[in-house]
Structures are given as C-alpha cells and as structure tokens.
Amino acid sequence: MLTKIQETASYLKGKMTTAPETAIILGTGLGSLATEITEKYEIKYEEIPNFPVSTVEGHSGKLIFGKLGNKDVLAMQGRFHYYEGYDMQAVTFPIRVMRELGIKTLFVSNAAGTTNDTFEIGDLMIITDHINFFPEHPLRGKNIPYGPRFPDMSQAYDKGLIEKAKSIAAELKIAVREGVYLGTQGPTFETPAEYKMFKVMGADAVGMSTVPEVIVANHAGIKVFGVSVITDIGVEGKIVEVSHLEVQKAADEAQPKMTTIMRELINRS
Ligand code: HPA
C-alpha cells in the first residue's frame, strides 16, 4: 500500500511546479472554487498511476494545481464515494498521496440532510465533529506509519480553523451553523426512522462522504476544516420526498456563500 502511495506521489512530484501545503476537495457546493484557481495546471485521474478509476464513463475527475489568492493549492475535482463500490483504501487513497506531497491542511465540503429542527435548506454548517457510520473503517488493516495504530480523534476538525471561519463569516455577514456530521454509506437517502435514529445519536447533518477522508487525514497529521451545505430536511414531520436533483439545486444556490468562506479562510490561514 505504502509503495503504491509513494509511487503515485513520485509521479505527481515529477509533474508539479508548485509546492502546495493546502488541499481542497471540491465536494458538492464548492465546485465553482475551481474557477478561481489561477496559474492552473491539471492532471486527469486516469493519467495518475494507482489512482482509482472512475465508475462513471466520461466522468473522471482531475487534480487542479495553482494559486488561490496568494496560496499554492491542490484541488481534487471529483471524489470517490464508498457507495460507488470503491473500498475504503481507494476512497482515501488521494489523501495519503496528499500527505506524501507535503499537504498540511485539507478543506472539504459536502451536501447533507439535516436532523436539526432549527436548520433550513441552504444553510451552511461548519462541521465541528463527526460520527463514523460507515460499515468499513478506512484504517482497518496494517497500520501505515503516518500515525499511530490507535489514532486520537478528539479534534478531528481543527478548532483554530473553525474559530477563524466563524469570524470570517461574521465579518462578511454570512450566517453559519455548527454541528456534527454523520457519514453513512448510502446510496439511499434516509428513512424517517433512520433520520430519527441519527438525531438521537447526536447528528445534525447526514451525508455519504467526508468521514473516511477526514479520518485518514487525521491519521496522516493533516489538519481538517469542513462545511456541509444543508440540502434537505430529515426532521420528523417535515420530511418530504428528496431527489439528487433537488440536493444539487439547493447546493448550487448555497455555492456563493460556501465559496466565499472557503476562499477567505484558505487565504488567511
Ligand atoms: N442523506 C444522506 N446524504 C445526503 C443527504 C441526506 O439527506 N442529502 C445530501 N446528501
């Protein structure tokens, strides 16, 4: 595993003309941040040795290198979801490569349904903590010596970055929520009973990504900041039918707020 990661990193280093310490996963609601990256150069996933291969034809992603403001960044356009059939090693492979490339901080976004009755569609929720509800743990197996066998997770989302993001949001008059993100495998959205269970468990938002990447980033000593865009309501009595299209629409509408907060935070941290 480590050999493969290092092989991939060494291929990328051979192509890289910048030295980013900041990585961004352009999840739902953050896609447009890619257009703000300047002095860009890109590498398609299919050209990168050992990178997971996309399951959707013509839908392969790419790594985008360049500058966001004055910062060198590495952005992943397209992530690998467990529900697509990738195993956890594949889902988190890019994060381990990031560690080999010298990435120190990771910024992530996602779309999520909310179990919190004070949240609304289009809200941004700064992720303060998570619950891992995936059926397979990304660190299962031989420990890669990036970190300990039994990694601490007491501050999976960096408190300093959370505070900075809150003050940026206040300054720019963008309302933000804070809460716990629960990651589950999907691809079904939740039944009302499942939403209720997740609420009882302590979740404010529920989605199908992020948690594996964040666990592996923590193990690799990479600091994390994450935001969920609330795209549907999983609150008893308010649940209506939900489709991917509606999720996408709500995320697109919240995109400018999400992009602003991420851009400013990346620039100032
Ligand atoms: N549940 C799980 N994943 C999601 C949801 C949801 O309600 N909304 C967007 N992604």
mmCIF file of C-alpha atoms and ligand atoms in Angstrom:
data_model
loop_
_atom_site.group_PDB
_atom_site.id
_atom_site.type_symbol
_atom_site.label_atom_id
_atom_site.label_comp_id
_atom_site.label_asym_id
_atom_site.label_seq_id
_atom_site.Cartn_x
_atom_site.Cartn_y
_atom_site.Cartn_z
ATOM 1 C CA MET A 1 0.000 0.000 0.000
ATOM 2 C CA LEU A 2 2.688 2.478 1.062
ATOM 3 C CA THR A 3 4.745 1.603 -2.027
ATOM 4 C CA LYS A 4 1.771 2.414 -4.260
ATOM 5 C CA ILE A 5 1.124 5.700 -2.478
ATOM 6 C CA GLN A 6 4.772 6.692 -2.838
ATOM 7 C CA GLU A 7 4.833 5.653 -6.492
ATOM 8 C CA THR A 8 1.828 7.889 -7.178
ATOM 9 C CA ALA A 9 3.309 10.767 -5.202
ATOM 10 C CA SER A 10 6.580 10.494 -7.032
ATOM 11 C CA TYR A 11 4.782 10.588 -10.427
ATOM 12 C CA LEU A 12 2.939 13.732 -9.334
ATOM 13 C CA LYS A 13 6.063 15.379 -7.922
ATOM 14 C CA GLY A 14 7.636 14.893 -11.339
ATOM 15 C CA LYS A 15 4.819 16.961 -12.871
ATOM 16 C CA MET A 16 4.412 19.561 -10.134
ATOM 17 C CA THR A 17 5.873 23.030 -10.467
ATOM 18 C CA THR A 18 4.362 24.288 -7.203
ATOM 19 C CA ALA A 19 4.595 23.091 -3.609
ATOM 20 C CA PRO A 20 1.106 23.287 -2.133
ATOM 21 C CA GLU A 21 0.546 22.733 1.588
ATOM 22 C CA THR A 22 -3.205 23.284 1.177
ATOM 23 C CA ALA A 23 -5.595 20.809 -0.430
ATOM 24 C CA ILE A 24 -9.269 21.197 -1.234
ATOM 25 C CA ILE A 25 -11.799 18.500 -2.035
ATOM 26 C CA LEU A 26 -14.244 20.255 -4.315
ATOM 27 C CA GLY A 27 -17.323 18.493 -2.989
ATOM 28 C CA THR A 28 -20.908 19.472 -3.587
ATOM 29 C CA GLY A 29 -21.395 23.213 -3.200
ATOM 30 C CA LEU A 30 -17.760 24.060 -3.805
ATOM 31 C CA GLY A 31 -17.231 23.196 -7.460
ATOM 32 C CA SER A 32 -17.040 26.819 -8.567
ATOM 33 C CA LEU A 33 -13.983 27.438 -6.405
ATOM 34 C CA ALA A 34 -12.055 25.703 -9.222
ATOM 35 C CA THR A 35 -12.708 28.686 -11.490
ATOM 36 C CA GLU A 36 -10.903 30.948 -9.022
ATOM 37 C CA ILE A 37 -7.662 28.996 -9.162
ATOM 38 C CA THR A 38 -5.072 30.871 -11.234
ATOM 39 C CA GLU A 39 -1.787 29.783 -12.815
ATOM 40 C CA LYS A 40 -3.516 26.447 -13.181
ATOM 41 C CA TYR A 41 -2.200 23.125 -14.338
ATOM 42 C CA GLU A 42 -4.228 19.943 -14.225
ATOM 43 C CA ILE A 43 -3.659 16.212 -14.148
ATOM 44 C CA LYS A 44 -6.506 13.838 -15.016
ATOM 45 C CA TYR A 45 -7.115 10.984 -12.574
ATOM 46 C CA GLU A 46 -6.903 8.455 -15.409
ATOM 47 C CA GLU A 47 -3.302 9.548 -16.093
ATOM 48 C CA ILE A 48 -2.203 9.086 -12.479
ATOM 49 C CA PRO A 49 -0.739 5.678 -11.655
ATOM 50 C CA ASN A 50 -2.677 3.733 -8.995
ATOM 51 C CA PHE A 51 -5.437 6.366 -8.773
ATOM 52 C CA PRO A 52 -8.920 4.869 -8.517
ATOM 53 C CA VAL A 53 -10.671 4.644 -11.865
ATOM 54 C CA SER A 54 -13.999 6.407 -12.197
ATOM 55 C CA THR A 55 -17.084 4.201 -12.330
ATOM 56 C CA VAL A 56 -18.997 6.685 -14.470
ATOM 57 C CA GLU A 57 -17.841 6.914 -18.050
ATOM 58 C CA GLY A 58 -16.716 10.354 -19.145
ATOM 59 C CA HIS A 59 -16.980 11.487 -15.574
ATOM 60 C CA SER A 60 -13.408 11.120 -14.456
ATOM 61 C CA GLY A 61 -12.003 13.767 -12.181
ATOM 62 C CA LYS A 62 -8.755 15.658 -12.064
ATOM 63 C CA LEU A 63 -6.263 17.283 -9.756
ATOM 64 C CA ILE A 64 -6.037 21.021 -10.226
ATOM 65 C CA PHE A 65 -2.858 22.767 -9.098
ATOM 66 C CA GLY A 66 -2.385 26.529 -8.949
ATOM 67 C CA LYS A 67 -2.945 29.546 -6.775
ATOM 68 C CA LEU A 68 -5.973 30.572 -4.787
ATOM 69 C CA GLY A 69 -5.205 34.176 -3.927
ATOM 70 C CA ASN A 70 -1.568 34.004 -2.901
ATOM 71 C CA LYS A 71 -1.657 30.363 -1.767
ATOM 72 C CA ASP A 72 -0.440 27.341 -3.674
ATOM 73 C CA VAL A 73 -3.272 24.820 -3.651
ATOM 74 C CA LEU A 74 -4.048 21.329 -4.807
ATOM 75 C CA ALA A 75 -7.740 20.775 -5.558
ATOM 76 C CA MET A 76 -9.468 17.447 -6.173
ATOM 77 C CA GLN A 77 -12.271 17.809 -8.680
ATOM 78 C CA GLY A 78 -14.212 14.601 -8.218
ATOM 79 C CA ARG A 79 -14.069 12.380 -5.155
ATOM 80 C CA PHE A 80 -14.571 8.671 -4.685
ATOM 81 C CA HIS A 81 -17.655 7.575 -2.775
ATOM 82 C CA TYR A 82 -17.988 4.284 -0.936
ATOM 83 C CA TYR A 83 -21.465 3.751 -2.459
ATOM 84 C CA GLU A 84 -19.898 3.684 -5.924
ATOM 85 C CA GLY A 85 -18.251 0.399 -4.962
ATOM 86 C CA TYR A 86 -14.753 1.614 -4.078
ATOM 87 C CA ASP A 87 -13.277 0.076 -0.974
ATOM 88 C CA MET A 88 -12.044 2.357 1.787
ATOM 89 C CA GLN A 89 -8.423 2.096 0.596
ATOM 90 C CA ALA A 90 -9.493 3.568 -2.737
ATOM 91 C CA VAL A 91 -11.810 6.213 -1.247
ATOM 92 C CA THR A 92 -8.971 7.566 0.883
ATOM 93 C CA PHE A 93 -6.020 6.911 -1.433
ATOM 94 C CA PRO A 94 -5.761 10.552 -2.614
ATOM 95 C CA ILE A 95 -5.481 11.766 0.987
ATOM 96 C CA ARG A 96 -2.480 9.542 1.606
ATOM 97 C CA VAL A 97 -0.899 10.785 -1.589
ATOM 98 C CA MET A 98 -1.508 14.327 -0.331
ATOM 99 C CA ARG A 99 0.459 13.547 2.786
ATOM 100 C CA GLU A 100 3.407 12.388 0.634
ATOM 101 C CA LEU A 101 3.150 15.631 -1.360
ATOM 102 C CA GLY A 102 3.506 17.745 1.777
ATOM 103 C CA ILE A 103 -0.113 18.804 2.298
ATOM 104 C CA LYS A 104 -0.666 20.181 5.820
ATOM 105 C CA THR A 105 -4.313 21.321 5.703
ATOM 106 C CA LEU A 106 -7.375 19.878 3.976
ATOM 107 C CA PHE A 107 -10.598 21.746 3.197
ATOM 108 C CA VAL A 108 -13.704 19.679 2.427
ATOM 109 C CA SER A 109 -17.337 20.263 1.589
ATOM 110 C CA ASN A 110 -20.385 18.089 1.162
ATOM 111 C CA ALA A 111 -24.154 18.079 0.836
ATOM 112 C CA ALA A 112 -26.175 16.772 3.738
ATOM 113 C CA GLY A 113 -29.662 16.281 5.061
ATOM 114 C CA THR A 114 -30.345 17.800 8.466
ATOM 115 C CA THR A 115 -31.868 16.245 11.555
ATOM 116 C CA ASN A 116 -31.743 19.569 13.424
ATOM 117 C CA ASP A 117 -35.114 21.310 13.556
ATOM 118 C CA THR A 118 -33.510 24.759 13.672
ATOM 119 C CA PHE A 119 -31.672 24.284 10.358
ATOM 120 C CA GLU A 120 -33.058 25.147 6.911
ATOM 121 C CA ILE A 121 -32.339 24.204 3.314
ATOM 122 C CA GLY A 122 -29.413 26.244 2.013
ATOM 123 C CA ASP A 123 -27.810 26.671 5.435
ATOM 124 C CA LEU A 124 -24.074 26.192 5.784
ATOM 125 C CA MET A 125 -22.940 24.071 8.705
ATOM 126 C CA ILE A 126 -19.342 24.215 9.875
ATOM 127 C CA ILE A 127 -18.517 20.636 10.848
ATOM 128 C CA THR A 128 -17.330 20.572 14.463
ATOM 129 C CA ASP A 129 -17.178 16.795 14.784
ATOM 130 C CA HIS A 130 -18.343 13.642 13.054
ATOM 131 C CA ILE A 131 -19.828 10.204 13.624
ATOM 132 C CA ASN A 132 -18.409 7.384 11.530
ATOM 133 C CA PHE A 133 -21.381 5.237 10.484
ATOM 134 C CA PHE A 134 -19.668 3.576 7.509
ATOM 135 C CA PRO A 135 -19.625 -0.233 7.626
ATOM 136 C CA GLU A 136 -15.856 -0.397 6.987
ATOM 137 C CA HIS A 137 -13.168 1.603 8.790
ATOM 138 C CA PRO A 138 -10.655 3.304 6.487
ATOM 139 C CA LEU A 139 -7.758 2.481 8.832
ATOM 140 C CA ARG A 140 -8.619 -1.214 9.072
ATOM 141 C CA GLY A 141 -5.630 -3.352 8.176
ATOM 142 C CA LYS A 142 -1.887 -2.979 8.547
ATOM 143 C CA ASN A 143 -1.070 0.405 10.035
ATOM 144 C CA ILE A 144 0.653 2.776 7.641
ATOM 145 C CA PRO A 145 3.260 4.551 9.775
ATOM 146 C CA TYR A 146 1.926 8.055 9.081
ATOM 147 C CA GLY A 147 0.392 7.890 12.509
ATOM 148 C CA PRO A 148 -0.293 5.560 15.416
ATOM 149 C CA ARG A 149 -2.249 2.311 15.276
ATOM 150 C CA PHE A 150 -4.891 3.873 17.520
ATOM 151 C CA PRO A 151 -5.163 7.496 16.407
ATOM 152 C CA ASP A 152 -6.628 10.198 18.596
ATOM 153 C CA MET A 153 -9.791 11.782 17.172
ATOM 154 C CA SER A 154 -10.515 14.348 19.888
ATOM 155 C CA GLN A 155 -10.110 17.232 17.444
ATOM 156 C CA ALA A 156 -10.802 15.760 14.026
ATOM 157 C CA TYR A 157 -11.821 19.225 12.791
ATOM 158 C CA ASP A 158 -9.267 21.856 13.718
ATOM 159 C CA LYS A 159 -10.585 24.259 16.365
ATOM 160 C CA GLY A 160 -8.387 27.122 15.199
ATOM 161 C CA LEU A 161 -9.777 26.884 11.664
ATOM 162 C CA ILE A 162 -13.343 26.655 12.977
ATOM 163 C CA GLU A 163 -12.877 29.849 15.015
ATOM 164 C CA LYS A 164 -11.270 31.641 12.088
ATOM 165 C CA ALA A 165 -14.097 30.572 9.756
ATOM 166 C CA LYS A 166 -16.707 31.813 12.215
ATOM 167 C CA SER A 167 -15.082 35.210 12.473
ATOM 168 C CA ILE A 168 -14.783 35.463 8.670
ATOM 169 C CA ALA A 169 -18.463 34.534 8.332
ATOM 170 C CA ALA A 170 -19.434 37.162 10.919
ATOM 171 C CA GLU A 171 -17.313 39.790 9.188
ATOM 172 C CA LEU A 172 -18.882 39.014 5.798
ATOM 173 C CA LYS A 173 -22.368 38.736 7.328
ATOM 174 C CA ILE A 174 -22.809 35.149 6.155
ATOM 175 C CA ALA A 175 -24.920 33.102 8.569
ATOM 176 C CA VAL A 176 -23.365 29.780 9.530
ATOM 177 C CA ARG A 177 -24.453 26.893 11.716
ATOM 178 C CA GLU A 178 -22.207 24.492 13.565
ATOM 179 C CA GLY A 179 -22.806 20.828 14.124
ATOM 180 C CA VAL A 180 -21.984 17.154 13.936
ATOM 181 C CA TYR A 181 -21.844 15.405 10.544
ATOM 182 C CA LEU A 182 -22.711 11.733 10.373
ATOM 183 C CA GLY A 183 -21.282 9.818 7.427
ATOM 184 C CA THR A 184 -23.229 6.807 6.207
ATOM 185 C CA GLN A 185 -22.757 4.619 3.135
ATOM 186 C CA GLY A 186 -25.851 5.486 1.093
ATOM 187 C CA PRO A 187 -26.839 5.407 -1.687
ATOM 188 C CA THR A 188 -30.348 5.573 -0.270
ATOM 189 C CA PHE A 189 -31.374 8.751 1.469
ATOM 190 C CA GLU A 190 -32.614 8.090 4.997
ATOM 191 C CA THR A 191 -35.987 6.733 6.009
ATOM 192 C CA PRO A 192 -37.746 8.894 8.595
ATOM 193 C CA ALA A 193 -36.858 6.277 11.243
ATOM 194 C CA GLU A 194 -33.182 6.419 10.247
ATOM 195 C CA TYR A 195 -33.113 10.216 10.426
ATOM 196 C CA LYS A 196 -34.663 9.952 13.880
ATOM 197 C CA MET A 197 -32.034 7.436 14.959
ATOM 198 C CA PHE A 198 -29.220 9.665 13.674
ATOM 199 C CA LYS A 199 -30.678 12.627 15.556
ATOM 200 C CA VAL A 200 -30.791 10.602 18.767
ATOM 201 C CA MET A 201 -27.190 9.559 18.120
ATOM 202 C CA GLY A 202 -26.121 13.196 18.068
ATOM 203 C CA ALA A 203 -26.011 14.092 14.382
ATOM 204 C CA ASP A 204 -27.075 17.460 12.980
ATOM 205 C CA ALA A 205 -26.353 16.535 9.376
ATOM 206 C CA VAL A 206 -26.205 13.262 7.459
ATOM 207 C CA GLY A 207 -24.320 12.557 4.257
ATOM 208 C CA MET A 208 -22.487 9.927 2.244
ATOM 209 C CA SER A 209 -18.905 11.190 2.164
ATOM 210 C CA THR A 210 -16.181 13.087 4.043
ATOM 211 C CA VAL A 211 -15.776 10.924 7.150
ATOM 212 C CA PRO A 212 -13.348 8.398 5.560
ATOM 213 C CA GLU A 213 -11.175 11.158 4.117
ATOM 214 C CA VAL A 214 -11.160 13.075 7.396
ATOM 215 C CA ILE A 215 -10.152 10.013 9.419
ATOM 216 C CA VAL A 216 -7.267 9.268 7.077
ATOM 217 C CA ALA A 217 -6.197 12.936 7.034
ATOM 218 C CA ASN A 218 -6.121 12.967 10.840
ATOM 219 C CA HIS A 219 -4.077 9.783 10.910
ATOM 220 C CA ALA A 220 -1.655 11.385 8.439
ATOM 221 C CA GLY A 221 -1.289 14.521 10.539
ATOM 222 C CA ILE A 222 -3.247 16.728 8.119
ATOM 223 C CA LYS A 223 -5.469 19.383 9.731
ATOM 224 C CA VAL A 224 -9.077 19.457 8.500
ATOM 225 C CA PHE A 225 -11.785 22.058 8.014
ATOM 226 C CA GLY A 226 -15.192 21.013 6.654
ATOM 227 C CA VAL A 227 -18.532 22.548 5.744
ATOM 228 C CA SER A 228 -21.853 20.884 4.926
ATOM 229 C CA VAL A 229 -24.485 22.552 2.829
ATOM 230 C CA ILE A 230 -27.902 21.539 4.049
ATOM 231 C CA THR A 231 -29.874 20.345 1.038
ATOM 232 C CA ASP A 232 -32.833 18.560 2.593
ATOM 233 C CA ILE A 233 -34.711 18.211 5.843
ATOM 234 C CA GLY A 234 -34.726 14.996 7.869
ATOM 235 C CA VAL A 235 -36.778 16.325 10.751
ATOM 236 C CA GLU A 236 -39.809 14.347 11.889
ATOM 237 C CA GLY A 237 -42.996 15.848 10.462
ATOM 238 C CA LYS A 238 -41.108 17.900 7.854
ATOM 239 C CA ILE A 239 -39.704 15.091 5.702
ATOM 240 C CA VAL A 240 -40.662 15.175 2.039
ATOM 241 C CA GLU A 241 -39.506 13.116 -0.927
ATOM 242 C CA VAL A 242 -35.965 14.013 -1.938
ATOM 243 C CA SER A 243 -34.082 13.574 -5.200
ATOM 244 C CA HIS A 244 -30.461 14.057 -6.251
ATOM 245 C CA LEU A 245 -31.632 16.918 -8.478
ATOM 246 C CA GLU A 246 -33.094 18.814 -5.525
ATOM 247 C CA VAL A 247 -29.950 18.202 -3.494
ATOM 248 C CA GLN A 248 -27.881 19.610 -6.363
ATOM 249 C CA LYS A 249 -30.166 22.638 -6.763
ATOM 250 C CA ALA A 250 -30.013 23.546 -3.067
ATOM 251 C CA ALA A 251 -26.240 23.111 -3.082
ATOM 252 C CA ASP A 252 -25.859 25.294 -6.185
ATOM 253 C CA GLU A 253 -27.864 28.054 -4.543
ATOM 254 C CA ALA A 254 -25.667 27.999 -1.453
ATOM 255 C CA GLN A 255 -22.486 27.780 -3.504
ATOM 256 C CA PRO A 256 -21.536 31.509 -3.475
ATOM 257 C CA LYS A 257 -21.618 31.625 0.366
ATOM 258 C CA MET A 258 -19.651 28.396 0.651
ATOM 259 C CA THR A 259 -17.069 29.549 -1.885
ATOM 260 C CA THR A 260 -16.579 32.907 -0.156
ATOM 261 C CA ILE A 261 -15.968 31.395 3.260
ATOM 262 C CA MET A 262 -13.589 28.746 1.946
ATOM 263 C CA ARG A 263 -11.659 31.202 -0.236
ATOM 264 C CA GLU A 264 -11.191 33.703 2.594
ATOM 265 C CA LEU A 265 -10.287 31.036 5.133
ATOM 266 C CA ILE A 266 -7.730 29.439 2.799
ATOM 267 C CA ASN A 267 -6.207 32.836 2.090
ATOM 268 C CA ARG A 268 -5.946 33.834 5.705
ATOM 269 C CA SER A 269 -4.732 30.567 7.182
HETATM 270 N N1 HPA B 1 -28.775 11.919 3.431
HETATM 271 C C1 HPA B 1 -27.631 11.409 3.024
HETATM 272 N N2 HPA B 1 -26.871 12.020 2.135
HETATM 273 C C2 HPA B 1 -27.259 13.197 1.678
HETATM 274 C C3 HPA B 1 -28.437 13.777 2.081
HETATM 275 C C4 HPA B 1 -29.237 13.094 3.000
HETATM 276 O O1 HPA B 1 -30.314 13.545 3.386
HETATM 277 N N3 HPA B 1 -28.567 14.957 1.431
HETATM 278 C C5 HPA B 1 -27.475 15.081 0.666
HETATM 279 N N4 HPA B 1 -26.673 14.018 0.812
#
